Short mmCIF file of C-alpha atoms in Angstrom, two decimals:
data_model
loop_
_atom_site.label_atom_id
_atom_site.label_comp_id
_atom_site.label_asym_id
_atom_site.label_seq_id
_atom_site.Cartn_x
_atom_site.Cartn_y
_atom_site.Cartn_z
CA UNK A 3 0.00 0.00 0.00
CA UNK A 4 1.33 3.44 -0.97
CA UNK A 5 0.58 6.24 1.48
CA UNK A 6 0.39 9.87 0.46
CA UNK A 7 1.28 12.59 2.96
CA UNK A 8 -0.37 15.99 2.59
CA UNK A 9 1.53 19.09 3.70
CA UNK A 10 5.09 19.77 4.78
CA UNK A 11 6.43 20.71 8.21
CA UNK A 12 9.45 22.76 7.08
CA UNK A 13 11.12 24.06 3.92
CA UNK A 14 14.82 24.91 4.24
CA UNK A 15 16.69 25.61 1.00
CA UNK A 16 16.64 22.38 -1.07
CA UNK A 17 15.33 20.40 1.93
CA UNK A 18 11.81 19.71 3.16
CA UNK A 19 10.85 18.06 6.46
CA UNK A 20 7.93 15.70 7.12
CA UNK A 21 6.75 14.34 10.45
CA UNK A 22 4.91 11.12 11.31
CA UNK A 23 6.35 9.17 8.37
CA UNK A 24 6.50 5.43 9.01
CA UNK A 25 8.57 2.80 7.24
CA UNK A 26 10.90 5.24 5.46
CA UNK A 27 14.38 4.15 4.35
CA UNK A 28 17.55 6.18 3.95
CA UNK A 29 18.16 7.20 0.30
CA UNK A 30 14.59 6.23 -0.62
CA UNK A 31 13.11 8.18 -3.53
CA UNK A 32 10.18 10.51 -2.90
CA UNK A 33 7.68 12.09 -5.30
CA UNK A 34 6.30 15.51 -4.41
CA UNK A 35 3.17 16.82 -6.15
CA UNK A 36 2.74 20.60 -6.22
CA UNK A 37 -0.64 22.33 -6.02
CA UNK A 38 -0.57 22.91 -9.80
CA UNK A 39 -0.25 19.17 -10.43
CA UNK A 40 3.42 19.10 -11.43
CA UNK A 41 5.70 16.61 -9.72
CA UNK A 42 9.26 16.76 -8.44
CA UNK A 43 11.58 14.06 -7.22
CA UNK A 44 13.60 13.94 -4.05
CA UNK A 45 15.33 11.47 -1.79
CA UNK A 46 15.42 10.93 1.94
CA UNK A 47 18.74 12.10 3.35
CA UNK A 48 18.04 12.04 7.08
CA UNK A 49 15.74 10.06 9.40
CA UNK A 50 15.08 10.88 13.06
CA UNK A 51 12.41 8.52 14.35
CA UNK A 52 9.30 9.34 12.28
CA UNK A 53 10.77 12.66 11.12
CA UNK A 54 12.39 12.58 7.67
CA UNK A 55 14.39 15.17 5.72
CA UNK A 56 13.92 15.06 1.94
CA UNK A 57 16.36 16.51 -0.58
CA UNK A 58 14.38 17.94 -3.54
CA UNK A 59 16.26 17.66 -6.83
CA UNK A 60 14.52 20.47 -8.71
CA UNK A 61 14.56 22.89 -5.77
CA UNK A 62 11.78 23.96 -3.42
CA UNK A 63 10.53 27.11 -5.19
CA UNK A 64 6.71 27.36 -5.18
CA UNK A 65 6.31 24.36 -2.89
CA UNK A 66 3.51 24.86 -0.36
CA UNK A 67 3.60 23.85 3.30
CA UNK A 68 -0.13 23.11 3.09
CA UNK A 69 -0.99 21.65 -0.32
CA UNK A 70 2.12 19.64 -1.29
CA UNK A 71 1.44 15.90 -1.52
CA UNK A 72 4.33 13.51 -0.82
CA UNK A 73 4.60 9.83 -1.73
CA UNK A 74 7.43 7.43 -0.87
CA UNK A 75 8.44 5.31 -3.87
CA UNK A 76 10.02 2.43 -1.96
CA UNK A 77 13.35 2.31 -3.84
CA UNK A 78 16.60 4.32 -4.06
CA UNK A 79 17.38 6.47 -7.08
CA UNK A 80 17.91 4.32 -10.16
CA UNK A 81 19.42 4.99 -13.58
CA UNK A 82 17.77 3.36 -16.63
CA UNK A 83 20.51 1.72 -18.68
CA UNK A 84 21.02 -0.15 -21.92
CA UNK A 85 23.68 -0.31 -24.63
CA UNK A 86 21.90 2.70 -26.19
CA UNK A 87 23.52 5.07 -23.66
CA UNK A 88 26.71 5.08 -25.76
CA UNK A 89 26.80 8.27 -27.82
CA UNK A 90 24.15 9.98 -25.70
CA UNK A 91 24.23 13.12 -23.53
CA UNK A 92 22.48 13.23 -20.15
CA UNK A 93 21.89 15.75 -17.41
CA UNK A 94 23.61 15.27 -14.08
CA UNK A 95 20.54 13.37 -12.85
CA UNK A 96 20.60 10.97 -15.81
CA UNK A 97 17.87 12.58 -17.98
CA UNK A 98 18.55 12.71 -21.76
CA UNK A 99 19.29 16.29 -22.90
CA UNK A 100 20.43 15.66 -26.47
CA UNK A 101 16.94 15.76 -28.00
CA UNK A 102 17.03 12.10 -29.04
CA UNK A 103 14.31 10.91 -26.71
CA UNK A 104 14.26 8.59 -23.73
CA UNK A 105 16.44 5.51 -23.36
CA UNK A 106 14.78 2.17 -24.00
CA UNK A 107 16.06 0.64 -20.78
CA UNK A 108 17.08 -2.99 -20.36
CA UNK A 109 17.09 -2.46 -16.59
CA UNK A 110 17.37 0.20 -13.89
CA UNK A 111 20.38 0.25 -11.55
CA UNK A 112 20.85 1.82 -8.12
CA UNK A 113 23.14 4.83 -8.61
CA UNK A 114 24.91 4.08 -5.32
CA UNK A 115 26.39 0.97 -6.90
CA UNK A 116 26.51 -2.58 -5.67
CA UNK A 117 29.15 -3.50 -3.07
CA UNK A 118 31.97 -5.46 -4.72
CA UNK A 119 33.40 -8.23 -2.59
CA UNK A 120 37.15 -7.54 -2.16
CA UNK A 121 37.82 -11.24 -2.79
CA UNK A 122 36.08 -10.88 -6.17
CA UNK A 123 38.46 -8.11 -7.27
CA UNK A 124 41.30 -8.85 -9.71
CA UNK A 125 44.60 -7.01 -9.33
CA UNK A 126 44.86 -4.34 -12.07
CA UNK A 127 47.17 -5.32 -14.94
CA UNK A 128 47.89 -3.97 -18.40
CA UNK A 129 47.59 -0.34 -19.31
CA UNK A 130 45.45 2.20 -21.13
CA UNK A 131 47.33 4.10 -23.81
CA UNK A 132 46.53 7.83 -23.64
CA UNK A 133 48.94 8.87 -26.41
CA UNK A 134 50.57 11.37 -24.02
CA UNK A 135 54.25 10.59 -23.36
CA UNK A 136 54.52 12.06 -19.86
CA UNK A 137 51.58 9.88 -18.74
CA UNK A 138 52.22 6.69 -20.72
CA UNK A 139 55.92 6.48 -19.85
CA UNK A 140 56.24 7.99 -16.37
CA UNK A 141 52.80 7.69 -14.71
CA UNK A 142 51.26 4.85 -16.68
CA UNK A 143 47.48 4.48 -16.36
CA UNK A 144 46.64 0.88 -15.49
CA UNK A 145 43.25 -0.69 -16.23
CA UNK A 146 41.13 -0.71 -13.08
CA UNK A 147 43.17 2.07 -11.47
CA UNK A 148 41.99 5.40 -10.06
CA UNK A 149 44.51 8.08 -11.08
CA UNK A 150 43.45 11.69 -10.45
CA UNK A 151 44.72 14.82 -12.18
CA UNK A 152 45.62 17.63 -9.76
CA UNK A 153 45.22 20.93 -11.56
CA UNK A 154 44.98 24.62 -10.67
CA UNK A 155 43.27 27.78 -11.78
CA UNK A 156 44.08 28.67 -15.39
CA UNK A 157 45.70 25.34 -16.23
CA UNK A 158 44.51 23.39 -19.30
CA UNK A 159 42.91 20.43 -17.54
CA UNK A 160 39.82 20.64 -19.76
CA UNK A 161 41.95 20.36 -22.91
CA UNK A 162 43.87 17.47 -21.36
CA UNK A 163 40.60 15.68 -20.56
CA UNK A 164 39.43 16.11 -24.16
CA UNK A 165 42.76 14.86 -25.52
CA UNK A 166 42.63 11.75 -23.33
CA UNK A 167 39.06 10.99 -24.46
CA UNK A 168 40.11 11.45 -28.12
CA UNK A 169 43.25 9.32 -27.95
CA UNK A 170 42.75 6.73 -25.21
CA UNK A 171 42.56 3.07 -26.11
CA UNK A 172 43.32 -0.26 -24.49
CA UNK A 173 46.67 -1.73 -25.34
CA UNK A 174 45.44 -4.89 -27.02
CA UNK A 175 42.94 -5.32 -29.88
CA UNK A 176 43.28 -1.62 -30.73
CA UNK A 177 40.42 -0.26 -28.69
CA UNK A 178 37.76 -2.90 -29.31
CA UNK A 179 35.33 -2.95 -26.43
CA UNK A 180 36.64 0.37 -25.12
CA UNK A 181 34.42 3.25 -24.05
CA UNK A 182 34.53 6.49 -22.09
CA UNK A 183 32.06 7.85 -19.56
CA UNK A 184 32.59 11.58 -19.19
CA UNK A 185 30.97 13.64 -16.43
CA UNK A 186 31.25 17.41 -15.98
CA UNK A 187 30.10 18.98 -12.71
CA UNK A 188 29.41 22.66 -12.18
CA UNK A 189 30.77 23.77 -15.56
CA UNK A 190 29.63 26.82 -17.50
CA UNK A 191 27.61 26.55 -20.71
CA UNK A 192 30.59 27.36 -22.93
CA UNK A 193 32.78 24.69 -21.29
CA UNK A 194 30.00 22.09 -21.63
CA UNK A 195 29.60 23.00 -25.30
CA UNK A 196 33.39 22.78 -25.77
CA UNK A 197 33.39 19.21 -24.45
CA UNK A 198 30.46 18.15 -26.61
CA UNK A 199 31.76 19.85 -29.78
CA UNK A 200 35.29 18.48 -29.30
CA UNK A 201 34.08 14.88 -29.00
CA UNK A 202 31.84 15.21 -32.05
CA UNK A 203 34.56 16.81 -34.18
CA UNK A 204 37.05 14.11 -33.16
CA UNK A 205 34.59 11.40 -34.22
CA UNK A 206 34.64 9.61 -30.86
CA UNK A 207 31.15 10.48 -29.66
CA UNK A 208 29.82 7.02 -30.51
CA UNK A 209 31.94 5.49 -27.74
CA UNK A 210 31.31 8.26 -25.16
CA UNK A 211 28.53 8.62 -22.58
CA UNK A 212 28.28 12.22 -21.35
CA UNK A 213 26.75 13.55 -18.14
CA UNK A 214 26.62 17.36 -17.95
CA UNK A 215 25.79 19.33 -14.81
CA UNK A 216 25.92 23.08 -15.43
CA UNK A 217 26.87 25.72 -12.90
CA UNK A 218 23.28 27.04 -12.82
CA UNK A 219 21.79 23.58 -12.21
CA UNK A 220 20.75 22.62 -8.67
CA UNK A 221 23.63 21.59 -6.41
CA UNK A 222 21.71 18.44 -5.55
CA UNK A 223 22.08 17.30 -9.15
CA UNK A 224 25.83 17.90 -8.87
CA UNK A 225 26.01 15.36 -6.05
CA UNK A 226 24.21 12.80 -8.23
CA UNK A 227 26.31 13.33 -11.39
CA UNK A 228 29.38 11.17 -10.59
CA UNK A 229 27.18 8.42 -9.19
CA UNK A 230 25.09 8.28 -12.35
CA UNK A 231 28.29 8.24 -14.45
CA UNK A 232 29.84 5.41 -12.42
CA UNK A 233 26.59 3.41 -12.60
CA UNK A 234 26.64 3.67 -16.40
CA UNK A 235 30.31 2.62 -16.38
CA UNK A 236 29.66 -0.40 -14.15
CA UNK A 237 26.81 -1.51 -16.38
CA UNK A 238 28.91 -1.37 -19.56
CA UNK A 239 31.96 -2.95 -17.90
CA UNK A 240 30.43 -5.76 -15.87
CA UNK A 241 27.43 -6.64 -18.04
CA UNK A 242 28.83 -5.93 -21.52
CA UNK A 243 32.51 -6.73 -20.80
CA UNK A 244 33.77 -3.33 -21.97
CA UNK A 245 36.86 -1.52 -20.72
CA UNK A 246 35.46 1.79 -19.49
CA UNK A 247 37.47 4.90 -18.66
CA UNK A 248 35.56 7.31 -16.42
CA UNK A 249 36.70 10.96 -16.50
CA UNK A 250 34.91 13.42 -14.27
CA UNK A 251 35.64 17.06 -13.63
CA UNK A 252 35.69 18.98 -11.37
CA UNK A 253 35.75 17.04 -8.09
CA UNK A 254 36.26 20.31 -6.20
CA UNK A 255 32.89 21.56 -7.52
CA UNK A 256 31.33 18.33 -6.28
CA UNK A 257 32.87 18.77 -2.84
CA UNK A 258 31.71 22.39 -2.61
CA UNK A 259 28.16 21.26 -3.43
CA UNK A 260 28.47 18.63 -0.72
CA UNK A 261 29.65 21.31 1.73
CA UNK A 262 26.69 23.55 0.88
CA UNK A 263 24.27 20.66 1.24
CA UNK A 264 25.81 19.61 4.56
CA UNK A 265 25.50 23.18 5.85
CA UNK A 266 21.82 23.33 4.91
CA UNK A 267 21.24 20.18 6.98
CA UNK A 268 22.86 21.88 9.96
CA UNK A 269 25.71 19.38 10.26
CA UNK A 270 28.83 20.28 12.21
CA UNK A 271 31.51 21.36 9.71
CA UNK A 272 35.00 19.88 9.59
CA UNK A 273 38.18 21.23 8.02
CA UNK A 274 37.54 24.37 5.89
CA UNK A 275 33.80 23.88 6.34
CA UNK A 276 33.63 20.52 4.54
CA UNK A 277 31.59 17.79 6.25
CA UNK A 278 33.42 15.34 8.46
CA UNK A 279 32.38 12.48 6.17
CA UNK A 280 34.08 13.98 3.08
CA UNK A 281 36.71 11.21 3.10
CA UNK A 282 34.17 8.37 3.13
CA UNK A 283 32.00 10.17 0.55
CA UNK A 284 34.94 10.51 -1.88
CA UNK A 285 35.90 6.89 -1.19
CA UNK A 286 32.37 5.81 -2.16
CA UNK A 287 33.15 7.25 -5.62
CA UNK A 288 36.81 6.35 -6.12
CA UNK A 289 36.49 2.77 -4.88
CA UNK A 290 34.03 1.96 -7.64
CA UNK A 291 37.01 1.54 -9.96
CA UNK A 292 38.36 -1.94 -10.49
CA UNK A 293 38.07 -5.32 -12.18
CA UNK A 294 35.76 -8.11 -11.04
CA UNK A 295 36.42 -11.81 -11.64
CA UNK A 296 32.82 -12.23 -12.84
CA UNK A 297 33.36 -10.12 -15.98
CA UNK A 298 36.03 -9.36 -18.57
CA UNK A 299 35.51 -5.59 -18.43
CA UNK A 300 37.08 -2.96 -16.18
CA UNK A 301 36.32 0.47 -14.73
CA UNK A 302 39.23 2.93 -14.68
CA UNK A 303 38.89 6.41 -13.21
CA UNK A 304 40.57 9.75 -13.91
CA UNK A 305 38.99 12.28 -11.54
CA UNK A 306 40.11 15.84 -12.25
CA UNK A 307 40.23 18.37 -9.42
CA UNK A 308 41.39 21.95 -9.20
CA UNK A 309 43.38 22.79 -6.09
CA UNK A 310 42.20 26.11 -4.58
CA UNK A 311 45.18 28.49 -4.52
CA UNK A 312 47.27 25.57 -5.90
CA UNK A 313 47.34 24.21 -2.34
CA UNK A 314 47.94 20.46 -2.41
CA UNK A 315 47.22 20.30 1.35
CA UNK A 316 43.64 21.51 0.75
CA UNK A 317 41.12 18.89 2.01
CA UNK A 318 39.97 17.83 -1.48
CA UNK A 319 43.39 16.90 -3.00
CA UNK A 320 44.67 15.81 0.40
CA UNK A 321 41.90 13.25 0.98
CA UNK A 322 41.92 12.22 -2.68
CA UNK A 323 45.62 11.38 -2.39
CA UNK A 324 44.91 9.02 0.51
CA UNK A 325 42.34 7.04 -1.47
CA UNK A 326 43.72 6.89 -5.01
CA UNK A 327 46.79 5.13 -6.43
CA UNK A 328 48.89 8.13 -7.33
CA UNK A 329 48.26 11.41 -9.12
CA UNK A 330 49.14 13.43 -12.23
CA UNK A 331 50.05 16.99 -11.23
CA UNK A 332 49.92 19.95 -13.60
CA UNK A 333 52.42 22.78 -13.16
CA UNK A 334 51.78 26.50 -13.66
CA UNK A 335 55.45 27.28 -14.44
CA UNK A 336 55.54 24.78 -17.32
CA UNK A 337 52.24 26.20 -18.55
CA UNK A 338 53.69 29.72 -18.48
CA UNK A 339 56.58 28.46 -20.63
CA UNK A 340 54.08 27.35 -23.28
CA UNK A 341 54.54 23.64 -22.60
CA UNK A 342 51.48 21.46 -23.17
CA UNK A 343 50.49 19.31 -21.39
CA UNK A 344 52.20 20.98 -18.39
CA UNK A 345 52.65 17.72 -16.45
CA UNK A 346 54.94 18.16 -13.47
CA UNK A 347 56.91 14.92 -13.59
CA UNK A 348 58.48 14.80 -10.13
CA UNK A 349 55.35 15.05 -7.91
CA UNK A 350 53.39 12.77 -10.26
CA UNK A 351 53.31 9.02 -9.79
CA UNK A 352 51.32 5.91 -10.58
CA UNK A 353 51.60 3.35 -7.80
CA UNK A 354 50.30 0.48 -9.94
CA UNK A 355 52.41 1.03 -13.06
CA UNK A 356 55.16 -1.38 -12.01
CA UNK A 357 52.76 -4.33 -12.40
CA UNK A 358 51.21 -3.24 -15.70
CA UNK A 359 54.25 -2.38 -17.83
CA UNK A 360 57.22 -4.26 -19.23
CA UNK A 361 57.41 -7.32 -21.44
CA UNK A 362 53.99 -8.62 -22.41
CA UNK A 363 52.32 -5.30 -21.64
CA UNK A 364 54.27 -2.32 -23.04
CA UNK A 365 57.94 -3.06 -23.82
CA UNK A 366 60.70 -4.81 -21.89
CA UNK A 367 62.74 -1.62 -21.42
CA UNK A 368 59.85 0.54 -20.16
CA UNK A 369 60.65 0.33 -16.46
CA UNK A 370 64.36 1.10 -17.01
CA UNK A 371 63.64 4.09 -19.27
CA UNK A 372 61.05 5.47 -16.86
CA UNK A 373 63.32 5.17 -13.82
CA UNK A 374 66.28 6.75 -15.60
CA UNK A 375 64.28 9.65 -17.04
CA UNK A 376 62.83 10.39 -13.61
CA UNK A 377 66.24 10.22 -11.90
CA UNK A 378 67.90 12.39 -14.56
CA UNK A 379 65.18 15.04 -14.44
CA UNK A 380 65.36 15.09 -10.63
CA UNK A 381 69.11 15.74 -10.92
CA UNK A 382 68.34 18.58 -13.34
CA UNK A 383 66.47 20.36 -10.55
CA UNK A 384 69.50 20.03 -8.27
CA UNK A 385 71.73 21.47 -10.98
CA UNK A 386 69.30 24.37 -11.50
CA UNK A 387 69.51 25.14 -7.77
CA UNK A 388 73.30 25.06 -7.96
CA UNK A 389 73.24 27.30 -11.04
CA UNK A 390 71.31 29.98 -9.15
CA UNK A 391 74.21 30.13 -6.67
CA UNK A 392 77.38 29.81 -8.77
CA UNK A 393 76.17 30.57 -12.30
CA UNK A 394 75.99 28.25 -15.30
CA UNK A 395 79.54 29.00 -16.48
CA UNK A 396 80.98 27.40 -13.32
CA UNK A 397 79.15 24.11 -13.77
CA UNK A 398 81.04 20.93 -14.56
CA UNK A 399 80.86 19.43 -18.04
CA UNK A 400 78.52 16.68 -16.80
CA UNK A 401 76.18 19.17 -15.11
CA UNK A 402 76.04 21.20 -18.31
CA UNK A 403 74.94 18.01 -20.09
CA UNK A 404 72.18 17.62 -17.51
CA UNK A 405 71.02 21.20 -18.14
CA UNK A 406 70.88 20.43 -21.85
CA UNK A 407 68.96 17.21 -21.11
CA UNK A 408 66.45 19.10 -18.94
CA UNK A 409 65.80 21.67 -21.67
CA UNK A 410 65.31 18.99 -24.34
CA UNK A 411 63.20 16.84 -22.01
CA UNK A 412 60.74 19.66 -21.36
CA UNK A 413 60.69 20.81 -24.96
CA UNK A 414 60.33 17.48 -26.77
CA UNK A 415 59.09 14.90 -24.26
CA UNK A 416 56.70 16.71 -21.91
CA UNK A 417 55.63 19.20 -24.58
CA UNK A 418 53.88 17.44 -27.44
CA UNK A 419 50.87 19.54 -28.39
CA UNK A 420 47.12 18.96 -28.31
CA UNK A 421 46.86 16.95 -31.53
CA UNK A 422 49.93 14.71 -31.14
CA UNK A 423 49.13 11.07 -30.41
CA UNK A 424 52.23 9.01 -29.63
CA UNK A 425 52.32 5.24 -29.40
CA UNK A 426 54.17 3.67 -26.48
CA UNK A 427 56.99 2.64 -28.84
CA UNK A 428 57.42 6.22 -30.07
CA UNK A 429 57.42 7.49 -26.48
CA UNK A 430 60.07 5.00 -25.32
CA UNK A 431 62.24 5.61 -28.40
CA UNK A 432 62.07 9.35 -27.70
CA UNK A 433 63.05 8.64 -24.10
CA UNK A 434 66.14 6.74 -25.28
CA UNK A 435 67.07 9.56 -27.63
CA UNK A 436 66.93 12.03 -24.75
CA UNK A 437 68.93 9.77 -22.43
CA UNK A 438 71.59 9.39 -25.11
CA UNK A 439 72.38 13.09 -24.70
CA UNK A 440 73.86 12.25 -21.28
CA UNK A 441 77.22 10.47 -20.84
CA UNK A 442 76.82 6.73 -20.78
CA UNK A 443 78.28 6.47 -17.28
CA UNK A 444 75.45 8.58 -15.86
CA UNK A 445 72.77 6.06 -16.81
CA UNK A 446 73.06 3.97 -13.65
CA UNK A 447 69.38 2.87 -13.52
CA UNK A 448 69.63 0.76 -16.67
CA UNK A 449 71.06 -2.72 -17.07
CA UNK A 450 74.23 -2.86 -19.19
CA UNK A 451 72.73 -5.27 -21.73
CA UNK A 452 69.77 -2.97 -22.34
CA UNK A 453 72.07 0.04 -22.43
CA UNK A 454 74.25 -1.50 -25.13
CA UNK A 455 71.19 -2.17 -27.26
CA UNK A 456 69.60 1.30 -27.16
CA UNK A 457 72.21 3.93 -26.22
CA UNK A 458 73.45 5.97 -29.22
CA UNK A 459 74.97 9.33 -28.29
CA UNK A 460 76.00 10.45 -31.78
CA UNK A 461 72.57 9.76 -33.27
CA UNK A 462 70.83 11.63 -30.44
CA UNK A 463 73.00 14.72 -30.77
CA UNK A 464 72.58 14.80 -34.56
CA UNK A 465 68.81 14.36 -34.26
CA UNK A 466 68.34 17.24 -31.83
CA UNK A 467 70.70 19.50 -33.78
CA UNK A 468 68.56 18.85 -36.86
CA UNK A 469 65.35 19.58 -34.91
CA UNK A 470 66.82 22.77 -33.44
CA UNK A 471 67.91 23.91 -36.91
CA UNK A 472 64.44 23.21 -38.31
CA UNK A 473 62.83 25.16 -35.47
CA UNK A 474 65.07 28.17 -36.08
CA UNK A 475 64.25 28.12 -39.81
CA UNK A 476 60.53 27.98 -39.03
CA UNK A 477 60.85 30.98 -36.71
CA UNK A 478 62.84 32.93 -39.29
CA UNK A 479 60.31 32.13 -41.99
CA UNK A 480 57.42 33.19 -39.72
CA UNK A 481 59.20 36.50 -38.99
CA UNK A 482 59.82 37.12 -42.70
CA UNK A 483 56.17 36.43 -43.48
CA UNK A 484 54.94 38.54 -40.77
#
């Protein structure tokens, strides 16, 4: 029997309060009928005895304390899913907004996900090729991993997200069974249009499911957006055996919506006003990545978050770092130098890459190249510090080689442009070319047998001299034309 409750006890922002409600469940969906006959949906977010607090998705404007009729639906929020969701665009609450009509659903799934038994999880192996050298070589994205991007104000994280969606593919069978679920939270209309237009122009829309929550949409919808996206990803991965990459931006917007919602409920704030359960709430999203032994598919996550004031100790990046398996950090100094993507190599890491690279996955020399590039670039920073004290003219011959390596590394390896898609072989070959600029005795992270096979100092020097000469000619020609 379905009971209907007439009238509301309180209206507070996006929340309404009802008394004397029996048999209610946490997260249960609620239908509210306004006096003009229109209906709105909400969900129960707090229960105190027979007193329930309902979160109204469409807002509480024009709701009446007297005439509003409320009915409990007896189930949590569900997302209708089928294979048809590929190529479609949805609102943050999972409603189609592309003008193509409703989804013919095979089933409806709880957006909170189903708990995955830890024993049923398979350790992540193999990698996803993004076509971006600084990620594929140094912070390799492994299938089933959660690897966030830490960005800042004014940095090109939106362009990087688009490039990854355009270029990403699984290592084997050239992208068959691969799809992307993309969710944008709290973005402006022009940014949302940029995402949609970029995917359509790149011809990848048929393998993308988009969820768009705009900055002028209700904050309640923003809290639902990543959960709807992850539900779609789990459906495609575990019921259709697809390898799904989930990219959602911006997690900071999500957390600010959560803070505002928590404040409206009157909860005691924690650090910087965020609710005390922020860690467990983020974990409920991030931990939905993985591989189950009951299916061949996988869910891999790249959450993107902007660090307020570029502060990595801010609660959002700080707690994210505790939950995820590494991070990709973008750097404002590299961005100011015109380097794209401005990936800061040294604070970036992928904790699972050691088990998903090497022979049988990428290439046998991948681990050695990655370790040596990282060590050499770290030494470059030490040499730069020394240079600021004694001047570059006083450096030793070896340190001058390191300075040259650092300049070439930033210019040709990290910097590759928005439309450049490098295979893992091209990336590793470029890494060897860069390492060959250094004296052979400095490459102490590489086995001698591998070193003998790939090290070629004369070829590397000639190659970069040719590239430098070509760059100078291009600049001269541009000046003459201009």
